[in-house]
Short mmCIF file of C-alpha atoms and ligand atoms in Angstrom, two decimals:
data_model
loop_
_atom_site.label_atom_id
_atom_site.label_comp_id
_atom_site.label_asym_id
_atom_site.label_seq_id
_atom_site.Cartn_x
_atom_site.Cartn_y
_atom_site.Cartn_z
CA MET A 1 -16.60 -1.79 -42.73
CA GLU A 2 -16.63 1.01 -40.11
CA GLU A 3 -15.56 -0.08 -36.50
CA LYS A 4 -18.52 -0.12 -34.02
CA ARG A 5 -18.23 2.78 -31.61
CA SER A 6 -21.47 2.71 -29.79
CA PHE A 7 -22.58 0.07 -27.28
CA ASP A 8 -25.38 -0.72 -24.73
CA MET A 9 -22.52 -1.11 -22.22
CA ILE A 10 -19.08 -0.43 -21.82
CA VAL A 11 -16.77 -1.96 -19.17
CA VAL A 12 -13.70 -0.17 -18.07
CA GLY A 13 -11.20 -2.82 -17.05
CA GLY A 14 -10.90 -6.49 -17.89
CA GLY A 15 -10.37 -8.13 -14.48
CA PRO A 16 -12.71 -10.79 -12.94
CA GLY A 17 -15.59 -8.06 -12.21
CA GLY A 18 -15.30 -6.67 -15.79
CA CYS A 19 -15.16 -10.10 -17.47
CA THR A 20 -18.23 -11.16 -15.41
CA ALA A 21 -20.27 -8.02 -16.45
CA ALA A 22 -19.34 -8.45 -19.99
CA LEU A 23 -20.43 -12.24 -19.89
CA TYR A 24 -23.70 -11.43 -18.09
CA ALA A 25 -24.34 -8.30 -20.53
CA ALA A 26 -23.67 -10.44 -23.65
CA ARG A 27 -25.80 -13.22 -22.53
CA ALA A 28 -28.55 -10.76 -21.87
CA GLY A 29 -28.34 -9.51 -25.41
CA LEU A 30 -26.55 -6.25 -24.84
CA SER A 31 -23.92 -5.28 -27.08
CA VAL A 32 -20.89 -4.83 -24.80
CA LEU A 33 -17.30 -3.71 -25.18
CA VAL A 34 -14.45 -4.10 -22.63
CA LEU A 35 -11.86 -1.51 -22.52
CA GLU A 36 -8.67 -2.98 -21.10
CA LYS A 37 -5.20 -1.34 -20.99
CA LEU A 38 -2.91 -4.21 -21.21
CA SER A 39 -4.20 -7.66 -20.89
CA ALA A 40 -7.25 -9.46 -19.35
CA GLY A 41 -7.05 -10.28 -15.57
CA GLY A 42 -6.16 -7.10 -13.81
CA GLN A 43 -4.47 -8.08 -10.46
CA MET A 44 -5.73 -11.47 -10.54
CA ALA A 45 -3.51 -12.26 -13.65
CA LEU A 46 -0.45 -11.55 -11.44
CA THR A 47 -1.49 -14.09 -8.79
CA GLU A 48 0.51 -17.20 -8.85
CA ALA A 49 -2.03 -19.47 -7.27
CA ILE A 50 -5.77 -18.85 -6.76
CA ASP A 51 -7.03 -21.54 -3.98
CA ASN A 52 -10.13 -19.80 -2.71
CA TYR A 53 -12.05 -19.45 -5.83
CA PRO A 54 -14.64 -22.18 -5.89
CA GLY A 55 -14.85 -24.75 -8.48
CA TYR A 56 -11.01 -25.30 -8.79
CA ASP A 57 -10.34 -27.82 -6.34
CA GLU A 58 -6.73 -27.92 -7.28
CA GLY A 59 -6.22 -24.23 -7.28
CA ILE A 60 -5.45 -22.21 -10.57
CA ASP A 61 -3.11 -19.57 -11.60
CA GLY A 62 -4.46 -16.07 -12.11
CA PHE A 63 -3.38 -15.80 -15.58
CA THR A 64 -5.11 -18.82 -16.76
CA LEU A 65 -8.24 -17.86 -14.86
CA ALA A 66 -8.30 -14.52 -16.58
CA GLU A 67 -7.97 -16.01 -20.12
CA LYS A 68 -10.81 -18.23 -19.39
CA MET A 69 -12.93 -15.48 -18.06
CA GLN A 70 -12.20 -13.42 -21.18
CA ARG A 71 -12.82 -16.14 -23.66
CA GLN A 72 -16.11 -17.13 -21.83
CA ALA A 73 -17.46 -13.50 -22.30
CA GLU A 74 -16.26 -13.35 -25.92
CA ARG A 75 -17.97 -16.69 -26.66
CA PHE A 76 -21.23 -14.90 -26.21
CA GLY A 77 -20.34 -11.84 -28.28
CA ALA A 78 -18.61 -9.44 -25.78
CA LYS A 79 -15.66 -7.55 -27.58
CA THR A 80 -12.50 -6.37 -26.17
CA GLU A 81 -10.50 -3.27 -27.10
CA TYR A 82 -7.02 -2.70 -25.91
CA ALA A 83 -7.03 0.82 -25.07
CA GLU A 84 -6.38 3.02 -22.39
CA VAL A 85 -9.04 5.40 -21.19
CA LEU A 86 -8.03 8.91 -21.06
CA SER A 87 -11.10 10.79 -20.02
CA LEU A 88 -14.75 10.09 -19.35
CA ASP A 89 -17.97 12.09 -19.60
CA LEU A 90 -20.17 9.94 -17.51
CA ALA A 91 -23.19 12.29 -17.20
CA ALA A 92 -23.53 12.93 -20.97
CA ASN A 93 -26.15 10.99 -22.91
CA PRO A 94 -24.87 8.59 -24.34
CA LYS A 95 -21.75 8.48 -22.11
CA ARG A 96 -18.55 9.19 -23.81
CA LEU A 97 -15.14 7.30 -23.16
CA SER A 98 -12.19 9.00 -24.80
CA THR A 99 -9.00 6.53 -25.24
CA ASP A 100 -5.93 6.22 -27.05
CA ALA A 101 -7.93 4.49 -29.68
CA GLY A 102 -10.49 7.15 -30.25
CA ASP A 103 -14.00 7.93 -28.63
CA PHE A 104 -16.39 5.19 -27.69
CA PHE A 105 -20.16 5.77 -26.75
CA ALA A 106 -22.26 3.86 -24.41
CA ARG A 107 -25.83 3.94 -22.70
CA THR A 108 -24.40 2.33 -19.41
CA VAL A 109 -21.00 1.88 -18.06
CA VAL A 110 -19.43 -0.40 -15.73
CA ILE A 111 -16.12 0.69 -14.03
CA ALA A 112 -14.24 -2.14 -13.12
CA ALA A 113 -10.64 -0.44 -13.26
CA GLY A 114 -9.57 -2.01 -9.85
CA ALA A 115 -6.52 -0.88 -7.85
CA GLN A 116 -2.87 -0.63 -8.14
CA PRO A 117 -0.07 -1.26 -5.58
CA ARG A 118 0.42 1.25 -2.85
CA GLU A 119 3.83 2.78 -2.67
CA LEU A 120 5.81 3.66 0.52
CA GLY A 121 6.64 7.17 -0.62
CA LEU A 122 10.38 6.88 -0.01
CA ALA A 123 12.80 9.08 -1.58
CA HIS A 124 14.28 7.44 -4.75
CA GLU A 125 11.43 4.65 -4.76
CA ALA A 126 10.41 5.20 -8.14
CA GLU A 127 13.81 5.44 -9.86
CA LEU A 128 14.63 2.26 -8.23
CA THR A 129 11.64 0.50 -9.33
CA GLY A 130 12.95 -2.30 -11.55
CA LYS A 131 16.35 -1.86 -10.08
CA GLY A 132 15.64 -3.95 -6.85
CA VAL A 133 12.33 -2.28 -5.81
CA ALA A 134 9.19 -4.38 -6.63
CA TYR A 135 5.58 -4.61 -6.20
CA CYS A 136 4.63 -8.04 -7.41
CA ALA A 137 6.50 -11.11 -6.04
CA ALA A 138 4.84 -13.31 -8.65
CA CYS A 139 6.00 -11.12 -11.51
CA ASP A 140 9.55 -10.24 -10.33
CA GLY A 141 10.41 -12.97 -7.68
CA MET A 142 12.54 -15.20 -10.11
CA ARG A 143 15.10 -12.55 -10.44
CA TYR A 144 16.04 -13.06 -6.77
CA LYS A 145 17.07 -16.61 -6.96
CA GLY A 146 19.28 -17.44 -3.92
CA LYS A 147 19.34 -13.66 -2.82
CA THR A 148 18.21 -11.95 0.19
CA VAL A 149 14.88 -9.78 -0.14
CA VAL A 150 12.85 -7.78 2.14
CA VAL A 151 9.09 -7.74 2.04
CA VAL A 152 7.26 -4.98 3.68
CA GLY A 153 3.50 -5.49 4.84
CA GLY A 154 1.50 -7.41 7.29
CA GLY A 155 -1.60 -8.41 5.23
CA SER A 156 -2.40 -11.53 3.29
CA SER A 157 -0.55 -10.13 0.09
CA ALA A 158 2.56 -9.55 2.06
CA ALA A 159 2.28 -13.12 3.70
CA ALA A 160 1.66 -14.79 0.34
CA ASP A 161 4.62 -12.93 -1.25
CA ALA A 162 7.12 -13.70 1.58
CA LEU A 163 5.94 -17.38 1.23
CA LEU A 164 6.55 -17.23 -2.70
CA LEU A 165 9.88 -15.53 -2.29
CA SER A 166 10.98 -18.25 0.33
CA ARG A 167 10.88 -20.71 -2.41
CA VAL A 168 13.10 -18.80 -4.62
CA ALA A 169 15.46 -16.50 -2.43
CA GLY A 170 17.94 -17.59 -0.03
CA LYS A 171 16.60 -15.37 2.68
CA VAL A 172 13.58 -13.56 3.26
CA ILE A 173 13.05 -10.67 5.90
CA LEU A 174 9.39 -9.50 6.66
CA VAL A 175 9.11 -6.18 7.84
CA HIS A 176 5.95 -5.07 9.60
CA ARG A 177 5.00 -2.11 11.51
CA ARG A 178 3.02 -3.90 14.12
CA GLY A 179 3.85 -6.78 16.47
CA LYS A 180 1.75 -9.41 14.53
CA LEU A 181 0.33 -9.84 11.19
CA ARG A 182 -3.17 -9.25 9.99
CA ALA A 183 -2.97 -11.71 7.26
CA GLU A 184 -5.40 -14.53 7.11
CA LYS A 185 -4.43 -17.22 9.77
CA ILE A 186 -3.99 -19.86 6.94
CA TYR A 187 -0.49 -18.22 6.33
CA ASN A 188 0.79 -18.46 9.76
CA GLU A 189 2.05 -22.04 9.91
CA PRO A 190 3.62 -22.04 6.29
CA LEU A 191 5.65 -18.66 7.33
CA MET A 192 6.84 -20.10 10.66
CA ARG A 193 7.70 -23.58 8.79
CA ALA A 194 9.57 -22.15 5.71
CA GLY A 195 12.87 -21.83 7.67
CA ASN A 196 14.23 -18.86 5.60
CA ILE A 197 11.79 -16.33 6.69
CA GLU A 198 12.98 -13.79 9.46
CA PHE A 199 10.67 -11.26 10.84
CA ARG A 200 11.23 -7.71 11.89
CA TRP A 201 8.28 -6.64 14.07
CA ASN A 202 7.41 -2.85 14.84
CA SER A 203 9.52 -1.76 12.20
CA VAL A 204 9.30 0.50 9.00
CA VAL A 205 11.44 0.83 5.97
CA ALA A 206 12.80 4.41 6.54
CA GLY A 207 15.00 4.66 3.64
CA LEU A 208 16.54 2.79 0.44
CA LEU A 209 20.20 2.25 0.32
CA HIS A 210 21.55 2.20 -3.28
CA GLY A 211 24.03 2.93 -6.08
CA ALA A 212 22.80 2.29 -9.42
CA LYS A 213 20.52 -0.47 -7.87
CA LEU A 214 19.20 -1.03 -4.30
CA THR A 215 21.74 -2.43 -1.99
CA GLY A 216 20.04 -2.39 1.22
CA VAL A 217 17.23 -0.74 3.41
CA ARG A 218 17.16 1.36 6.54
CA LEU A 219 14.79 0.07 9.23
CA ARG A 220 13.45 2.23 11.91
CA ASP A 221 12.07 0.74 15.10
CA VAL A 222 8.63 2.47 15.57
CA ALA A 223 8.75 2.36 19.54
CA THR A 224 12.34 3.51 20.02
CA GLY A 225 13.23 5.30 16.88
CA ALA A 226 16.42 3.25 16.50
CA GLU A 227 17.65 2.88 12.92
CA THR A 228 19.61 -0.17 11.45
CA ASP A 229 20.67 -0.82 7.97
CA ILE A 230 20.44 -4.02 6.32
CA ASP A 231 21.87 -5.55 3.12
CA CYS A 232 19.30 -6.93 0.44
CA ASP A 233 19.20 -7.29 -3.16
CA GLY A 234 15.23 -6.72 -3.44
CA LEU A 235 12.53 -4.97 -1.71
CA PHE A 236 9.06 -6.22 -2.28
CA ILE A 237 6.51 -3.48 -1.13
CA SER A 238 3.14 -5.06 -0.33
CA VAL A 239 1.16 -2.69 1.74
CA GLY A 240 -2.11 -2.67 0.04
CA ARG A 241 -3.65 -1.29 -2.96
CA LYS A 242 -5.16 2.17 -3.96
CA PRO A 243 -8.14 2.31 -6.25
CA SER A 244 -7.55 3.41 -9.87
CA THR A 245 -10.37 6.19 -9.68
CA ARG A 246 -8.26 9.18 -10.91
CA LEU A 247 -10.72 9.78 -14.09
CA GLU A 248 -13.84 9.50 -11.97
CA ARG A 249 -12.86 12.02 -9.51
CA GLY A 250 -15.32 15.05 -9.65
CA GLN A 251 -17.77 12.94 -11.67
CA LEU A 252 -18.78 10.02 -9.17
CA GLU A 253 -19.09 10.14 -5.36
CA LEU A 254 -16.02 8.57 -3.84
CA ASP A 255 -15.38 7.55 -0.14
CA SER A 256 -12.50 8.72 1.89
CA GLY A 257 -10.05 6.14 0.60
CA GLY A 258 -10.74 7.08 -3.08
CA TYR A 259 -13.09 4.05 -3.62
CA ILE A 260 -16.34 4.69 -5.69
CA ALA A 261 -19.13 4.98 -3.27
CA ALA A 262 -21.55 2.05 -4.34
CA ASP A 263 -23.30 -0.46 -2.18
CA GLU A 264 -23.84 -4.03 -3.18
CA THR A 265 -26.13 -2.77 -6.00
CA THR A 266 -22.97 -1.43 -7.56
CA LYS A 267 -25.03 1.72 -8.49
CA THR A 268 -22.83 4.69 -8.31
CA SER A 269 -23.83 8.44 -7.82
CA LEU A 270 -24.77 8.79 -11.48
CA PRO A 271 -27.63 6.75 -13.24
CA GLY A 272 -26.38 4.23 -15.66
CA VAL A 273 -22.94 4.05 -14.14
CA TYR A 274 -22.03 0.93 -11.83
CA ALA A 275 -18.71 0.18 -10.04
CA VAL A 276 -17.47 -3.54 -9.60
CA GLY A 277 -14.81 -5.33 -7.99
CA ASP A 278 -11.75 -3.65 -6.17
CA VAL A 279 -12.56 -0.19 -7.28
CA ARG A 280 -15.87 -0.19 -5.16
CA ALA A 281 -16.12 0.54 -1.49
CA LYS A 282 -16.62 -2.84 0.04
CA PRO A 283 -15.39 -4.96 3.03
CA LEU A 284 -13.68 -7.84 1.17
CA ARG A 285 -11.72 -7.61 -2.12
CA GLN A 286 -11.50 -10.93 -3.73
CA VAL A 287 -11.91 -12.55 -7.10
CA VAL A 288 -15.40 -14.03 -5.84
CA THR A 289 -16.68 -10.87 -4.66
CA ALA A 290 -15.63 -9.09 -7.92
CA VAL A 291 -17.53 -11.61 -10.00
CA ALA A 292 -20.62 -11.25 -7.93
CA ASP A 293 -20.40 -7.36 -8.38
CA GLY A 294 -20.25 -7.86 -12.31
CA ALA A 295 -23.28 -10.03 -12.23
CA VAL A 296 -25.39 -7.57 -10.12
CA ALA A 297 -24.10 -4.61 -12.22
CA VAL A 298 -25.60 -6.01 -15.46
CA HIS A 299 -29.00 -6.78 -13.54
CA MET A 300 -29.08 -3.27 -12.53
CA ALA A 301 -28.05 -1.93 -15.89
CA GLU A 302 -31.01 -3.89 -17.41
CA GLU A 303 -33.50 -2.43 -15.27
CA PHE A 304 -31.97 1.01 -16.09
CA LEU A 305 -32.29 0.24 -19.75
CA ALA A 306 -35.74 -0.82 -19.55
CA GLY A 307 -36.59 2.50 -18.07
CA GLY A 308 -36.20 2.05 -14.31
CA ALA A 309 -33.93 3.94 -12.11
P1 NAP B 401 -4.21 -5.08 3.44
O1 NAP B 401 -4.85 -6.22 4.01
O2 NAP B 401 -4.87 -3.61 3.41
O3 NAP B 401 -2.75 -5.08 4.29
C1 NAP B 401 -1.87 -3.89 4.09
C2 NAP B 401 -0.75 -4.22 4.89
O4 NAP B 401 0.24 -3.32 4.76
C3 NAP B 401 -1.16 -3.82 6.41
O5 NAP B 401 -0.56 -4.87 7.34
C4 NAP B 401 -0.69 -2.48 6.75
O6 NAP B 401 -0.40 -2.36 8.00
C5 NAP B 401 0.65 -2.38 6.04
N1 NAP B 401 0.78 -0.90 5.59
C6 NAP B 401 -0.02 -0.19 4.91
N2 NAP B 401 0.69 0.95 4.67
C7 NAP B 401 1.82 0.86 5.00
C8 NAP B 401 2.99 1.66 5.09
N3 NAP B 401 3.12 2.99 4.64
N4 NAP B 401 4.17 1.28 5.65
C9 NAP B 401 4.17 -0.09 6.27
N5 NAP B 401 3.14 -0.98 6.16
C10 NAP B 401 1.91 -0.35 5.65
O7 NAP B 401 -3.63 -5.44 1.79
P2 NAP B 401 -3.28 -6.66 1.21
O8 NAP B 401 -2.52 -7.57 1.95
O9 NAP B 401 -2.95 -6.27 -0.21
O10 NAP B 401 -4.71 -7.49 0.95
C11 NAP B 401 -5.76 -6.70 0.22
C12 NAP B 401 -7.05 -7.70 0.27
O11 NAP B 401 -6.78 -8.94 -0.51
C13 NAP B 401 -7.36 -8.22 1.69
O12 NAP B 401 -8.88 -8.35 1.65
C14 NAP B 401 -6.76 -9.47 1.75
O13 NAP B 401 -7.40 -10.41 2.59
C15 NAP B 401 -6.92 -10.04 0.39
N6 NAP B 401 -5.94 -10.88 -0.07
C16 NAP B 401 -6.24 -12.37 0.11
C17 NAP B 401 -5.30 -13.23 -0.13
C18 NAP B 401 -5.71 -14.80 0.12
O14 NAP B 401 -4.89 -15.51 0.11
N7 NAP B 401 -6.93 -14.96 0.46
C19 NAP B 401 -3.98 -12.91 -0.75
C20 NAP B 401 -3.77 -11.50 -0.75
C21 NAP B 401 -4.82 -10.70 -0.51
P3 NAP B 401 -1.29 -2.29 9.20
O15 NAP B 401 -1.50 -3.80 9.64
O16 NAP B 401 -0.85 -1.66 10.32
O17 NAP B 401 -2.64 -1.63 8.65
#
């Protein structure tokens, strides 16, 4: 039997926003395909413990929640294809999505491609990634059992990473370019209580010290410019994310940060194309806001398919 290539809706990305769009679309009787590069869950699947998604009173790990969301959508007929989208023609009718598994066509498209870790942009950062430089404490933290690691950043991700690493590593040095964290207050007390977390305020990582692997970092005081070298085995870069919108550039309106311009209707600058989750311009990027977007996008797509705007 020939594989189905045309759908009422194609969802690009299988994170919480994408899975929810697929669930709502399937339950609305639309044929829906999720294109996912690796495995379901997006950034969520890399999160060790999710304690702020309602309904899981004991918390849940992101990978398990991702599997549950995917299975729930598939229970109602949503399909998943593990393929990387290489190019898009979102203005065409039907819209065309070219992937490493061939071309797919859809009447509506939901972009749920999420965001990826932001780099510091230091010399040798790319070649040392996996050799001491890391972007995901939940994924790579276990390699640093009993060792010294530096975490860079001052947001909730950096705070959560420092805490997670404090349970594994011997010593954690949190480096932040300001005099206080912007992380949610809930992290303050556990960070202070951990006992093996040191803080280097008003400092940036100015350079990487290395042989074949990372051996340390050069810190620069942002006020005085003074530099100090410290030894460490790992550097976890946790300075926010950048949206995965390379393929949409030139086709959809983006904001100054590269996020897809779409308000809470999730409607983009092109009819029949919706942006959900971390890829959309929005004030709060959380699992709970991503899933809400997924439901709204399908509501809007149904109106569009029925002949509305
Ligand atoms: P974020 O809130 O944007 O924080 C990024 C941090 O990195 C900021 O402190 C920023 O410094 C710093 N930074 C950015 N570029 C830098 C550079 N080049 N060099 C040094 N420092 C740099 O990002 P996030 O922590 O990944 O959080 C993203 C979203 O997820 C937020 O909405 C957050 O609340 C949410 N989140 C929530 C939880 C939770 O437990 N509920 C956990 C993780 C994430 P400045 O402070 O100077 O800007």
